Short mmCIF file of C-alpha atoms and ligand atoms in Angstrom, two decimals:
data_model
loop_
_atom_site.label_atom_id
_atom_site.label_comp_id
_atom_site.label_asym_id
_atom_site.label_seq_id
_atom_site.Cartn_x
_atom_site.Cartn_y
_atom_site.Cartn_z
CA MET N 1 0.00 0.00 0.00
CA VAL N 2 1.25 3.50 -0.79
CA VAL N 3 0.17 6.70 0.99
CA VAL N 4 0.56 9.91 -1.03
CA MET N 5 0.84 13.03 1.13
CA ALA N 6 -0.57 16.39 0.02
CA PRO N 7 1.98 19.08 -1.01
CA GLU N 8 1.09 21.07 2.12
CA ALA N 9 1.53 18.10 4.50
CA THR N 10 3.79 18.90 7.46
CA ASP N 11 6.54 16.77 9.01
CA ALA N 12 4.17 16.19 11.91
CA ASP N 13 1.50 14.82 9.50
CA ILE N 14 4.08 12.41 8.03
CA ALA N 15 5.25 11.32 11.47
CA HIS N 16 1.62 10.73 12.47
CA VAL N 17 1.05 8.36 9.52
CA VAL N 18 4.26 6.47 10.35
CA GLU N 19 3.23 6.18 13.99
CA LYS N 20 -0.22 4.83 13.07
CA VAL N 21 1.25 2.23 10.70
CA GLU N 22 3.85 1.09 13.23
CA GLY N 23 1.12 0.96 15.86
CA VAL N 24 -0.52 -1.97 14.01
CA GLY N 25 2.80 -3.76 13.50
CA GLY N 26 3.54 -2.44 9.97
CA SER N 27 6.62 -0.71 8.56
CA ALA N 28 6.51 2.67 6.81
CA PHE N 29 9.14 3.79 4.28
CA VAL N 30 9.10 7.54 3.73
CA SER N 31 10.26 8.91 0.40
CA LYS N 32 10.45 12.72 0.22
CA GLY N 33 10.19 14.36 -3.18
CA LEU N 34 10.58 18.04 -4.05
CA VAL N 35 6.84 18.67 -3.79
CA ARG N 36 5.29 15.54 -2.33
CA THR N 37 6.12 12.76 0.07
CA ILE N 38 5.02 9.20 -0.46
CA ILE N 39 5.02 6.52 2.22
CA GLY N 40 5.29 2.83 1.31
CA LEU N 41 3.63 0.46 3.77
CA VAL N 42 4.66 -3.13 4.38
CA GLY N 43 2.66 -5.48 6.60
CA ASP N 44 -0.86 -6.78 7.06
CA ILE N 45 -3.07 -4.90 4.62
CA ASP N 46 -6.28 -5.61 6.53
CA SER N 47 -4.93 -3.89 9.64
CA PHE N 48 -3.96 -0.86 7.48
CA HIS N 49 -7.57 -0.67 6.23
CA GLY N 50 -8.73 -0.32 9.83
CA LEU N 51 -6.61 2.84 10.19
CA ASN N 52 -8.71 4.89 7.75
CA LEU N 53 -5.49 6.43 6.47
CA ARG N 54 -7.31 8.52 3.89
CA THR N 55 -8.86 10.56 6.69
CA LEU N 56 -5.57 11.51 8.44
CA PRO N 57 -4.34 15.11 8.17
CA GLY N 58 -2.08 15.74 5.17
CA VAL N 59 -2.99 12.49 3.36
CA ALA N 60 -3.98 13.11 -0.29
CA ASP N 61 -4.45 9.54 -1.50
CA VAL N 62 -3.99 5.87 -0.63
CA HIS N 63 -3.23 3.25 -3.29
CA ARG N 64 -3.43 -0.47 -2.98
CA ILE N 65 -0.67 -2.43 -4.77
CA SER N 66 -1.58 -6.06 -4.11
CA ASP N 67 -4.87 -7.67 -5.19
CA PRO N 68 -7.76 -7.27 -2.73
CA PHE N 69 -8.58 -10.96 -3.17
CA LYS N 70 -6.17 -13.50 -1.67
CA LEU N 71 -7.33 -17.11 -1.75
CA VAL N 72 -8.28 -16.98 -5.42
CA SER N 73 -5.26 -14.87 -6.44
CA ARG N 74 -2.33 -16.19 -8.41
CA GLN N 75 -0.09 -14.05 -6.22
CA HIS N 76 -0.51 -16.71 -3.53
CA HIS N 77 -1.07 -19.76 -5.74
CA ALA N 78 0.98 -19.55 -8.92
CA ASP N 79 -0.21 -22.75 -10.63
CA ARG N 80 -3.62 -22.72 -12.27
CA SER N 81 -6.11 -25.04 -10.55
CA THR N 82 -8.20 -27.92 -11.82
CA VAL N 83 -11.70 -28.40 -10.38
CA TRP N 84 -13.17 -31.94 -10.52
CA VAL N 85 -16.93 -32.22 -11.04
CA GLY N 86 -18.99 -35.34 -10.45
CA PRO N 87 -19.53 -38.19 -8.05
CA ARG N 88 -16.54 -40.15 -6.77
CA GLY N 89 -15.51 -42.61 -9.46
CA HIS N 90 -16.61 -40.31 -12.30
CA GLN N 91 -15.11 -36.85 -11.96
CA VAL N 92 -14.70 -34.57 -14.95
CA PRO N 93 -11.87 -32.01 -14.83
CA ILE N 94 -12.21 -28.30 -15.55
CA GLY N 95 -8.77 -26.78 -15.71
CA PRO N 96 -5.72 -25.73 -17.70
CA ASP N 97 -4.86 -29.04 -19.43
CA THR N 98 -8.30 -29.89 -20.70
CA PHE N 99 -11.28 -28.33 -22.48
CA THR N 100 -14.64 -29.08 -20.89
CA PHE N 101 -17.77 -28.99 -23.00
CA ILE N 102 -20.91 -28.52 -20.87
CA ALA N 103 -24.34 -28.50 -22.52
CA GLY N 104 -28.01 -29.05 -21.80
CA PRO N 105 -31.31 -27.22 -21.70
CA CYS N 106 -31.58 -23.72 -20.30
CA ALA N 107 -34.47 -24.92 -18.13
CA VAL N 108 -35.71 -28.35 -17.11
CA GLU N 109 -39.25 -28.45 -18.53
CA SER N 110 -40.04 -32.18 -18.41
CA GLU N 111 -38.28 -35.49 -18.05
CA GLN N 112 -38.46 -36.19 -21.77
CA GLN N 113 -37.27 -32.73 -22.89
CA THR N 114 -34.34 -32.87 -20.46
CA LEU N 115 -33.33 -36.39 -21.44
CA GLU N 116 -33.53 -35.54 -25.16
CA ALA N 117 -31.52 -32.34 -24.72
CA VAL N 118 -28.83 -34.07 -22.68
CA GLU N 119 -28.64 -36.98 -25.10
CA MET N 120 -28.10 -34.45 -27.90
CA ALA N 121 -25.42 -32.77 -25.77
CA LYS N 122 -23.70 -36.05 -25.00
CA ALA N 123 -23.75 -37.15 -28.63
CA ALA N 124 -22.10 -33.83 -29.50
CA GLY N 125 -19.29 -34.56 -27.03
CA ALA N 126 -20.43 -32.84 -23.83
CA SER N 127 -19.05 -34.37 -20.63
CA ILE N 128 -21.11 -32.38 -18.08
CA MET N 129 -24.81 -31.52 -18.39
CA ARG N 130 -26.50 -28.26 -17.49
CA GLY N 131 -30.20 -27.49 -16.84
CA GLY N 132 -32.04 -25.02 -14.62
CA ALA N 133 -34.58 -26.21 -12.06
CA PHE N 134 -34.72 -22.86 -10.25
CA LYS N 135 -34.79 -20.14 -12.91
CA PRO N 136 -33.93 -16.54 -12.04
CA ARG N 137 -36.29 -14.83 -14.50
CA THR N 138 -36.35 -11.10 -15.10
CA SER N 139 -40.16 -11.21 -15.08
CA PRO N 140 -42.05 -12.76 -12.16
CA TYR N 141 -44.67 -13.89 -14.72
CA ALA N 142 -42.16 -15.94 -16.75
CA PHE N 143 -41.61 -19.69 -16.20
CA GLN N 144 -39.78 -19.98 -12.89
CA GLY N 145 -38.57 -23.57 -13.27
CA LEU N 146 -39.83 -26.85 -11.81
CA GLY N 147 -37.94 -26.45 -8.53
CA VAL N 148 -37.28 -29.65 -6.58
CA ARG N 149 -39.11 -31.73 -9.22
CA GLY N 150 -36.62 -30.34 -11.75
CA LEU N 151 -33.73 -31.43 -9.54
CA GLU N 152 -35.15 -34.94 -9.42
CA ILE N 153 -35.42 -34.99 -13.21
CA LEU N 154 -31.79 -33.86 -13.49
CA ALA N 155 -30.66 -36.61 -11.11
CA GLY N 156 -32.59 -39.16 -13.18
CA VAL N 157 -31.06 -37.93 -16.43
CA ARG N 158 -27.59 -38.15 -14.84
CA GLU N 159 -28.41 -41.75 -14.00
CA ALA N 160 -29.44 -42.41 -17.61
CA THR N 161 -26.57 -40.58 -19.33
CA GLY N 162 -23.72 -40.70 -16.82
CA LEU N 163 -23.05 -36.96 -17.13
CA PRO N 164 -22.49 -34.93 -13.92
CA VAL N 165 -25.00 -32.11 -13.36
CA VAL N 166 -24.50 -28.38 -12.92
CA THR N 167 -27.62 -26.45 -11.95
CA GLU N 168 -28.39 -23.01 -10.58
CA VAL N 169 -29.35 -22.14 -7.03
CA VAL N 170 -31.05 -18.77 -6.60
CA ASP N 171 -31.92 -18.78 -2.90
CA ALA N 172 -29.65 -19.61 0.04
CA ARG N 173 -32.49 -21.66 1.57
CA ASP N 174 -32.37 -24.04 -1.41
CA VAL N 175 -28.63 -24.72 -1.24
CA PRO N 176 -28.93 -28.01 0.72
CA VAL N 177 -31.53 -29.53 -1.63
CA VAL N 178 -29.65 -28.41 -4.76
CA ALA N 179 -26.36 -29.76 -3.34
CA GLU N 180 -28.08 -33.05 -2.58
CA HIS N 181 -29.13 -33.54 -6.24
CA ALA N 182 -26.41 -31.75 -8.23
CA ASP N 183 -22.68 -32.22 -8.71
CA MET N 184 -21.95 -28.50 -9.09
CA LEU N 185 -23.89 -25.42 -7.94
CA GLN N 186 -24.31 -22.55 -10.37
CA ILE N 187 -24.55 -18.98 -9.11
CA GLY N 188 -26.05 -16.90 -11.90
CA THR N 189 -25.24 -13.42 -13.08
CA ARG N 190 -28.10 -11.86 -11.09
CA ASN N 191 -26.80 -13.32 -7.84
CA MET N 192 -23.06 -12.83 -8.24
CA ALA N 193 -23.06 -10.25 -5.46
CA ASN N 194 -25.57 -12.04 -3.22
CA PHE N 195 -22.99 -12.58 -0.51
CA GLY N 196 -25.18 -14.71 1.76
CA LEU N 197 -25.87 -17.08 -1.15
CA LEU N 198 -22.16 -17.21 -2.01
CA GLN N 199 -21.32 -18.15 1.56
CA ALA N 200 -24.06 -20.78 1.68
CA ALA N 201 -22.79 -22.24 -1.61
CA GLY N 202 -19.26 -22.19 -0.19
CA ASP N 203 -20.45 -24.29 2.74
CA ALA N 204 -22.27 -26.87 0.61
CA GLY N 205 -19.31 -29.15 -0.10
CA LYS N 206 -19.80 -29.12 -3.89
CA PRO N 207 -17.91 -27.24 -6.62
CA VAL N 208 -19.41 -23.89 -7.61
CA LEU N 209 -19.79 -22.35 -11.08
CA LEU N 210 -19.75 -18.59 -10.52
CA LYS N 211 -21.06 -16.52 -13.40
CA ARG N 212 -19.91 -12.95 -13.84
CA GLY N 213 -22.42 -10.32 -12.77
CA MET N 214 -23.71 -8.55 -15.89
CA THR N 215 -22.39 -5.23 -14.59
CA ALA N 216 -19.51 -6.54 -12.50
CA THR N 217 -15.88 -5.64 -12.99
CA ILE N 218 -13.38 -8.49 -13.01
CA GLU N 219 -12.20 -7.42 -9.57
CA GLU N 220 -15.75 -7.51 -8.15
CA TRP N 221 -16.23 -10.96 -9.70
CA LEU N 222 -13.02 -12.28 -8.14
CA MET N 223 -14.06 -10.79 -4.79
CA ALA N 224 -17.33 -12.75 -5.11
CA ALA N 225 -15.25 -15.90 -5.70
CA GLU N 226 -13.25 -14.98 -2.60
CA TYR N 227 -16.48 -15.15 -0.54
CA ILE N 228 -16.86 -18.81 -1.57
CA ALA N 229 -13.17 -19.59 -1.09
CA GLN N 230 -13.22 -18.01 2.36
CA ARG N 231 -15.65 -20.73 3.46
CA GLY N 232 -12.96 -23.29 2.71
CA ASN N 233 -14.18 -24.15 -0.79
CA LEU N 234 -11.59 -23.52 -3.49
CA ASP N 235 -13.49 -25.61 -6.06
CA VAL N 236 -14.77 -22.57 -7.90
CA VAL N 237 -15.01 -22.22 -11.69
CA LEU N 238 -15.63 -18.77 -13.15
CA CYS N 239 -17.92 -18.26 -16.15
CA GLU N 240 -17.79 -15.23 -18.46
CA ARG N 241 -21.35 -14.84 -19.82
CA GLY N 242 -21.29 -11.37 -21.33
CA ILE N 243 -21.70 -7.95 -19.79
CA ARG N 244 -24.11 -5.07 -20.37
CA THR N 245 -22.88 -2.52 -22.86
CA PHE N 246 -24.53 0.05 -25.13
CA GLU N 247 -24.66 -2.48 -28.01
CA PRO N 248 -28.19 -3.83 -28.62
CA ALA N 249 -27.32 -6.25 -31.47
CA THR N 250 -26.42 -8.95 -28.96
CA ARG N 251 -28.09 -9.82 -25.66
CA ASN N 252 -24.85 -9.06 -23.83
CA THR N 253 -21.33 -8.29 -25.00
CA LEU N 254 -19.03 -11.28 -24.55
CA ASP N 255 -15.96 -9.89 -22.82
CA ILE N 256 -13.53 -12.32 -24.39
CA SER N 257 -10.55 -10.47 -22.96
CA ALA N 258 -11.81 -11.29 -19.47
CA VAL N 259 -10.52 -14.83 -20.02
CA PRO N 260 -6.78 -14.05 -20.21
CA VAL N 261 -7.16 -11.19 -17.72
CA VAL N 262 -8.72 -13.53 -15.15
CA GLN N 263 -6.17 -16.24 -15.88
CA ALA N 264 -3.35 -13.78 -15.14
CA LYS N 265 -4.94 -12.73 -11.84
CA SER N 266 -6.52 -15.91 -10.52
CA HIS N 267 -5.64 -19.60 -10.44
CA LEU N 268 -9.32 -20.57 -10.81
CA PRO N 269 -10.51 -22.15 -14.08
CA ILE N 270 -12.65 -19.99 -16.36
CA ILE N 271 -15.20 -21.08 -18.95
CA VAL N 272 -17.37 -19.12 -21.40
CA ASP N 273 -21.16 -19.15 -21.89
CA PRO N 274 -21.68 -18.19 -25.54
CA SER N 275 -25.46 -18.80 -25.31
CA HIS N 276 -26.27 -16.21 -22.63
CA ALA N 277 -23.59 -13.85 -23.98
CA GLY N 278 -24.88 -13.58 -27.53
CA GLY N 279 -28.49 -14.57 -26.90
CA LEU N 280 -28.80 -15.84 -30.50
CA ARG N 281 -28.15 -19.35 -31.76
CA GLU N 282 -26.19 -18.18 -34.80
CA LEU N 283 -23.60 -16.62 -32.49
CA VAL N 284 -23.04 -19.71 -30.36
CA VAL N 285 -20.64 -21.53 -32.69
CA PRO N 286 -18.44 -18.51 -33.54
CA LEU N 287 -18.29 -17.41 -29.88
CA SER N 288 -17.44 -20.97 -28.81
CA ARG N 289 -14.60 -21.02 -31.32
CA ALA N 290 -13.42 -17.72 -29.87
CA ALA N 291 -13.56 -19.20 -26.35
CA VAL N 292 -11.26 -22.05 -27.36
CA ALA N 293 -8.90 -19.71 -29.17
CA VAL N 294 -8.60 -17.27 -26.28
CA GLY N 295 -7.63 -20.09 -23.91
CA ALA N 296 -10.85 -20.70 -21.96
CA ASP N 297 -11.03 -23.93 -19.99
CA GLY N 298 -14.45 -24.84 -21.40
CA VAL N 299 -17.83 -23.68 -22.65
CA ILE N 300 -21.40 -24.07 -21.35
CA VAL N 301 -24.08 -24.11 -24.05
CA ASP N 302 -27.91 -24.21 -24.15
CA VAL N 303 -29.47 -26.97 -26.28
CA HIS N 304 -33.15 -27.90 -26.67
CA PRO N 305 -34.81 -30.68 -28.68
CA ASN N 306 -37.44 -28.19 -29.95
CA PRO N 307 -36.14 -24.64 -29.47
CA GLU N 308 -39.38 -23.17 -30.88
CA ASP N 309 -41.27 -24.69 -27.91
CA ALA N 310 -38.69 -23.79 -25.25
CA LEU N 311 -40.11 -22.19 -22.11
CA CYS N 312 -36.88 -20.25 -21.59
CA ASP N 313 -34.25 -18.79 -23.95
CA GLY N 314 -35.44 -20.58 -27.13
CA PRO N 315 -33.72 -18.08 -29.48
CA GLN N 316 -30.30 -19.09 -28.21
CA ALA N 317 -30.85 -22.87 -28.03
CA LEU N 318 -29.03 -24.77 -30.76
CA PHE N 319 -30.77 -26.73 -33.50
CA GLY N 320 -29.29 -30.09 -34.45
CA SER N 321 -27.37 -28.66 -37.42
CA ASP N 322 -25.68 -25.97 -35.29
CA LEU N 323 -24.92 -28.57 -32.68
CA ARG N 324 -23.10 -30.62 -35.31
CA SER N 325 -20.92 -27.59 -36.15
CA LEU N 326 -20.32 -26.99 -32.46
CA ALA N 327 -19.42 -30.65 -31.90
CA GLN N 328 -16.94 -30.46 -34.76
CA ALA N 329 -15.34 -27.27 -33.39
CA MET N 330 -15.15 -28.72 -29.87
CA ARG N 331 -13.44 -31.85 -31.22
CA GLN N 332 -11.01 -30.16 -33.57
CA LEU N 333 -9.98 -26.86 -31.98
CA PRO N 334 -8.92 -27.63 -28.38
CA PRO N 335 -6.14 -30.05 -29.47
CA VAL N 336 -4.67 -27.24 -31.61
CA LEU N 337 -4.26 -25.30 -28.35
CA GLY N 338 -2.74 -28.33 -26.60
CA ARG N 339 -5.87 -29.24 -24.66
CA HIS N 340 -7.36 -32.69 -24.15
CA ASP N 341 -11.08 -33.39 -24.16
CA ALA N 342 -12.10 -33.38 -20.48
CA GLY N 343 -14.40 -36.34 -21.15
CA ALA N 344 -11.34 -38.46 -21.95
CA LYS N 345 -9.63 -37.45 -18.68
CA VAL N 346 -12.37 -38.51 -16.27
CA ARG N 347 -10.98 -39.46 -12.83
CA THR N 348 -12.32 -42.88 -11.94
CA THR N 349 -10.49 -43.37 -8.65
CA ALA N 350 -12.88 -43.52 -5.71
C1 LIG X 1 -28.40 -19.79 -17.05
O1 LIG X 1 -27.25 -20.23 -17.25
O2 LIG X 1 -29.40 -20.51 -17.11
C2 LIG X 1 -28.57 -18.37 -16.74
C3 LIG X 1 -29.72 -17.88 -16.27
O3 LIG X 1 -27.48 -17.65 -16.99
P1 LIG X 1 -27.06 -16.17 -16.52
O4 LIG X 1 -27.09 -16.20 -15.02
O5 LIG X 1 -25.67 -16.03 -17.07
O6 LIG X 1 -28.04 -15.22 -17.15
MN1 LIG X 2 -31.07 -19.15 -20.02
#
């Protein structure tokens, strides 16, 4: 941390800052310039925050040098992490050596629709299935999901297909029941900063897929991940799903540069959701290709057996022909970037 003193700061002001810092066990290194003095602080940053340095006489500014997040930062954990998803004996990796293709319906509507969608996904090469039982809809009049019945359908389809399940939890009270049925808990864009939900998900004992808030900076997103990590759960995968910009041609703007930026700052895996980013099926294949090329650790894609009948997000669900193009891209492109198909790297040890 660096404290910048105002030009009119007195020697007594500087000495006061030094005394405060040393009072909490830190060290202060004073560097006097012609006009201004800066003071470099070394020690426990959290105790410096408690000093309210910005309010001391003669202090013009305070700058943080290290990242505000710790457990998820690469500054403290240089190697990128792999998160394993699935029951013991069938765990699919999401991490730096593999590329993980996740697909399934936006929402669980019925047993048959979910099974058909996941079978399509599996045939296209997906190794984890998605599907929402609790849907966080913008309108309270829109289909809200089947709730616990949807979770039961997902568990049944996992039984039938063998694919681990990721599904969203929107309310902290539902975390136990979702964790009981799913292999990975999804926190959606609308709940990224719901800190009580993040903590509850962190306590659930299952990996968490944390989507980026639609108006969140990368730092805010990583701080949200820190809430989960702080509960002792480092099995967190980040998901870039597009952010709000002034551009109306797409549902959101896929911030593709977030992928390498996050990978430089955090050891956590990061995947891309081209379906919710673009909001249109014709964008899903090109954005998925971009995700592979930029170095993402996977993609999560909406598929539906009859997109025209979908109760949620039909315009972005892939038709069979698009799914064939996606399957081809997911097979051919990751190896070019030195990545193995996650489905071929399943951990079968108990
Ligand atoms: C979803 O994945 O079903 C979803 C609602 O996504 P997001 O939170 O990114 O809008
Ligand atoms: Mn959706």
